[in-house]
Amino acid sequence: MSTPLLELREVTKRFRGLVAVDHVSFTVGAGEIIGIIGPNGSGKTTTFSCVSGFLVPEEGDILFEGTSIRGHRPSDIALRGVARTFQVVQPFEDLSVVENVVIGALRGGSVDLGEARDYAREVTEFVGLGPVAEQLAGSLTIPGRKRLEIAKALATRPKLLLLDEVMAGLRPSEVDLAIGLVRAIRDKGITVVLVEHLMRAVMALSERLLVLDHGALIAQGDPRTVIADEAVVEAYFGKAHAHA
Amino acid sequence: MKLSNWLDWQLVAGCIVILVAAGIGVSSPSEYVVQVITLGALYAAVATAWSIAGGMGGLLLLGIISFFGVGAYVNGILFTKYGISPWINLMLGFLVAAALGRLIAALTLRFGLSEDYFAMFTVGISQVLKHLLLNWEYAGQATGIYITIIQDDFWMMSFVSRKPYLLIGLALLLGIVVITYLIQRSELGYRLAAVRLNNQAAEALGIDSVRTKTHAIVLSAGLSGMVGAFYSQFSTFIDPAQVFSLATNFEMLLGAVLGGRLTIIGPLLGSAALKPIQDVMRGLMGGGADALYLVFYGGLLVASCLLLPKGIAQYIQNWHKRHYAKSAPAEKQALAGEIK
Ligand SMILES: Nc1ncnc2c1ncn2[C@@H]1O[C@H](COP(=O)(O)OP(=O)(O)OP(=O)(O)O)[C@@H](O)[C@H]1O
Ligand SMILES: [Mg+2]
């Protein structure tokens, strides 16, 4: 078996008493689209933060392309090919949309500025922000900001893209566009892990589904099988429902 | 180079201001005028150098005088003890001050010192250096170092007239203005903007924020050290109280903040506007009233941070935008051109 693109081994992250991520293990193969679901506060964002280096897990290990990245700086992990978006979007508000994307395209300064500008323009068009490329990022609406979040991450030319609730707050028609965008990203050969509450999007996109509850991975596998799983129903709707 | 581009416009305007200052200085019969312009140029040069870290990088590198003072002593010692040319000492002043900046960055950034402590640390370092030099016999202790100039010698940067110093000072300023312009247009300019505007987002995009901030500190420090090295040759006398003076420190910062620390032209204009005020203040308060200056400039610094956070240059930028929006259809602005 070839080494998976990403592997989490018994990853545990605590905030004082609270176990936000509890001995979570899973692998992500190259080319997959994986969905992660779970109730609010179940540790989805914390898992992303551990993988992207913003948090260091107390226990366990995280391997990217077979090498441990646990404890590496976020910028180093990003340059290795792991890009993430933030659930609470993080634009550089005083810069234009395309300049925001240029910053990603610079890959930490290793790419020449002219080249980064060209690539940023291409990515800006790709995510559908072409018409507003020269506007200040701070002036974008919610869907625009979510797209910009994706564009910045994509501009770093990642192998793995972690999308944290990029569809939250979108209208149904915008969700359809976003689903199309994620598919197009995967078609570029980028592996996607997607955290999303919106079941329609999760079911449409995921090839495999992971369920977190109170920090623990309670189910994983084929999306249809997983959502019918008793433990998953229980986590979402409570015990009574599961036995009904 | 297009005047409709804010960065280019600033470079051109900066060059014009410097040329005009050179013209006035060279044609003036008054030694006092020459002296004032030269000093103004040096303050503006440090203010501009500071704006790389303090403006573009958004770092509270408050104790810029440390680097200036170290540079001054590099030339003071090497010139008087070893007869090394000040031209070489400008480079060495850069290197020693840059190394000090590198050290400060290493001590503060990796350990994640919070902003206010970082600011205090940099100010503290300047006073530590002052006390080290006050006790260093070799460097003249409190008596300082005198540089004697007997005859004209270009290689030793020794001139009987004050005018050559004026031109060298303005050339240094011009050089530093050009450097900030080039940084604003470069990949480093983007990295600095990213780190200043959102450190976390910058890291997520592969920008090592510690490395980027270190670059900014090293550049600001090195260039300030270079100016300090020239200052000692120009003033022919340095002592620790003078080249590590906190009053001077805040005068220099005030120029940058008042003028607009996110712009190229701001620190230059701010320092120029401040120079007459400084002279009046010194006249009113007399010599030795360092503590009073400190209160005054500290107050002014806080006031201008609060009331004019983007400085005088903001008004010029607004004018520039309106002016060129009328005469040319929406021109693509370079990075800093978009910074509100
Ligand atoms: N920086 C932090 N400090 C302390 N507690 C935290 C921190 N970040 C998250 N938590 C806690 O850890 C738990 C997991 O949070 P996390 O944000 O990972 O959940 P999530 O699954 O992303 O939830 P949501 O669906 O609401 O985004 C929550 O109980 C949260 O309150
Ligand atoms: Mg979350």
mmCIF file of N, CA and C in Angstrom, chain A residues 11-23 46 50 55-59:
data_model
loop_
_atom_site.group_PDB
_atom_site.id
_atom_site.type_symbol
_atom_site.label_atom_id
_atom_site.label_comp_id
_atom_site.label_asym_id
_atom_site.label_seq_id
_atom_site.Cartn_x
_atom_site.Cartn_y
_atom_site.Cartn_z
ATOM 1 N N VAL A 11 -4.366 11.468 17.358
ATOM 2 C CA VAL A 11 -4.158 12.880 17.663
ATOM 3 C C VAL A 11 -5.105 13.337 18.781
ATOM 4 N N THR A 12 -4.515 13.953 19.796
ATOM 5 C CA THR A 12 -5.294 14.440 20.931
ATOM 6 C C THR A 12 -4.916 15.883 21.238
ATOM 7 N N LYS A 13 -5.924 16.735 21.321
ATOM 8 C CA LYS A 13 -5.674 18.140 21.665
ATOM 9 C C LYS A 13 -6.596 18.527 22.810
ATOM 10 N N ARG A 14 -6.001 19.044 23.877
ATOM 11 C CA ARG A 14 -6.797 19.451 25.039
ATOM 12 C C ARG A 14 -6.713 20.954 25.238
ATOM 13 N N PHE A 15 -7.802 21.528 25.673
ATOM 14 C CA PHE A 15 -7.795 22.914 26.146
ATOM 15 C C PHE A 15 -8.101 22.855 27.638
ATOM 16 N N ARG A 16 -7.094 23.044 28.436
ATOM 17 C CA ARG A 16 -7.206 22.823 29.890
ATOM 18 C C ARG A 16 -7.904 21.480 30.129
ATOM 19 N N GLY A 17 -9.079 21.481 30.741
ATOM 20 C CA GLY A 17 -9.741 20.204 31.026
ATOM 21 C C GLY A 17 -10.375 19.567 29.797
ATOM 22 N N LEU A 18 -10.788 20.404 28.859
ATOM 23 C CA LEU A 18 -11.584 19.930 27.728
ATOM 24 C C LEU A 18 -10.751 19.174 26.686
ATOM 25 N N VAL A 19 -11.223 17.983 26.333
ATOM 26 C CA VAL A 19 -10.553 17.244 25.263
ATOM 27 C C VAL A 19 -11.255 17.603 23.949
ATOM 28 N N ALA A 20 -10.643 18.482 23.157
ATOM 29 C CA ALA A 20 -11.294 18.970 21.942
ATOM 30 C C ALA A 20 -11.151 17.972 20.807
ATOM 31 N N VAL A 21 -9.998 17.280 20.767
ATOM 32 C CA VAL A 21 -9.789 16.211 19.794
ATOM 33 C C VAL A 21 -9.261 15.026 20.582
ATOM 34 N N ASP A 22 -9.936 13.892 20.428
ATOM 35 C CA ASP A 22 -9.706 12.777 21.333
ATOM 36 C C ASP A 22 -9.214 11.539 20.575
ATOM 37 N N HIS A 23 -7.904 11.310 20.579
ATOM 38 C CA HIS A 23 -7.326 10.132 19.931
ATOM 39 C C HIS A 23 -7.907 9.870 18.539
ATOM 40 N N THR A 46 -10.653 22.365 15.313
ATOM 41 C CA THR A 46 -9.431 22.075 16.079
ATOM 42 C C THR A 46 -8.578 21.034 15.356
ATOM 43 N N CYS A 50 -4.756 21.588 14.077
ATOM 44 C CA CYS A 50 -3.639 20.700 14.404
ATOM 45 C C CYS A 50 -2.878 20.321 13.135
ATOM 46 N N LEU A 55 -2.143 24.710 15.975
ATOM 47 C CA LEU A 55 -2.168 24.104 17.302
ATOM 48 C C LEU A 55 -1.273 22.871 17.260
ATOM 49 N N VAL A 56 -0.637 22.589 18.369
ATOM 50 C CA VAL A 56 0.197 21.391 18.434
ATOM 51 C C VAL A 56 -0.494 20.386 19.357
ATOM 52 N N PRO A 57 -0.833 19.208 18.829
ATOM 53 C CA PRO A 57 -1.515 18.222 19.678
ATOM 54 C C PRO A 57 -0.599 17.727 20.791
ATOM 55 N N GLU A 58 -1.200 17.458 21.942
ATOM 56 C CA GLU A 58 -0.409 16.955 23.071
ATOM 57 C C GLU A 58 0.033 15.521 22.836
ATOM 58 N N GLU A 59 -0.820 14.779 22.153
ATOM 59 C CA GLU A 59 -0.498 13.374 21.897
ATOM 60 C C GLU A 59 -0.716 13.072 20.429
#
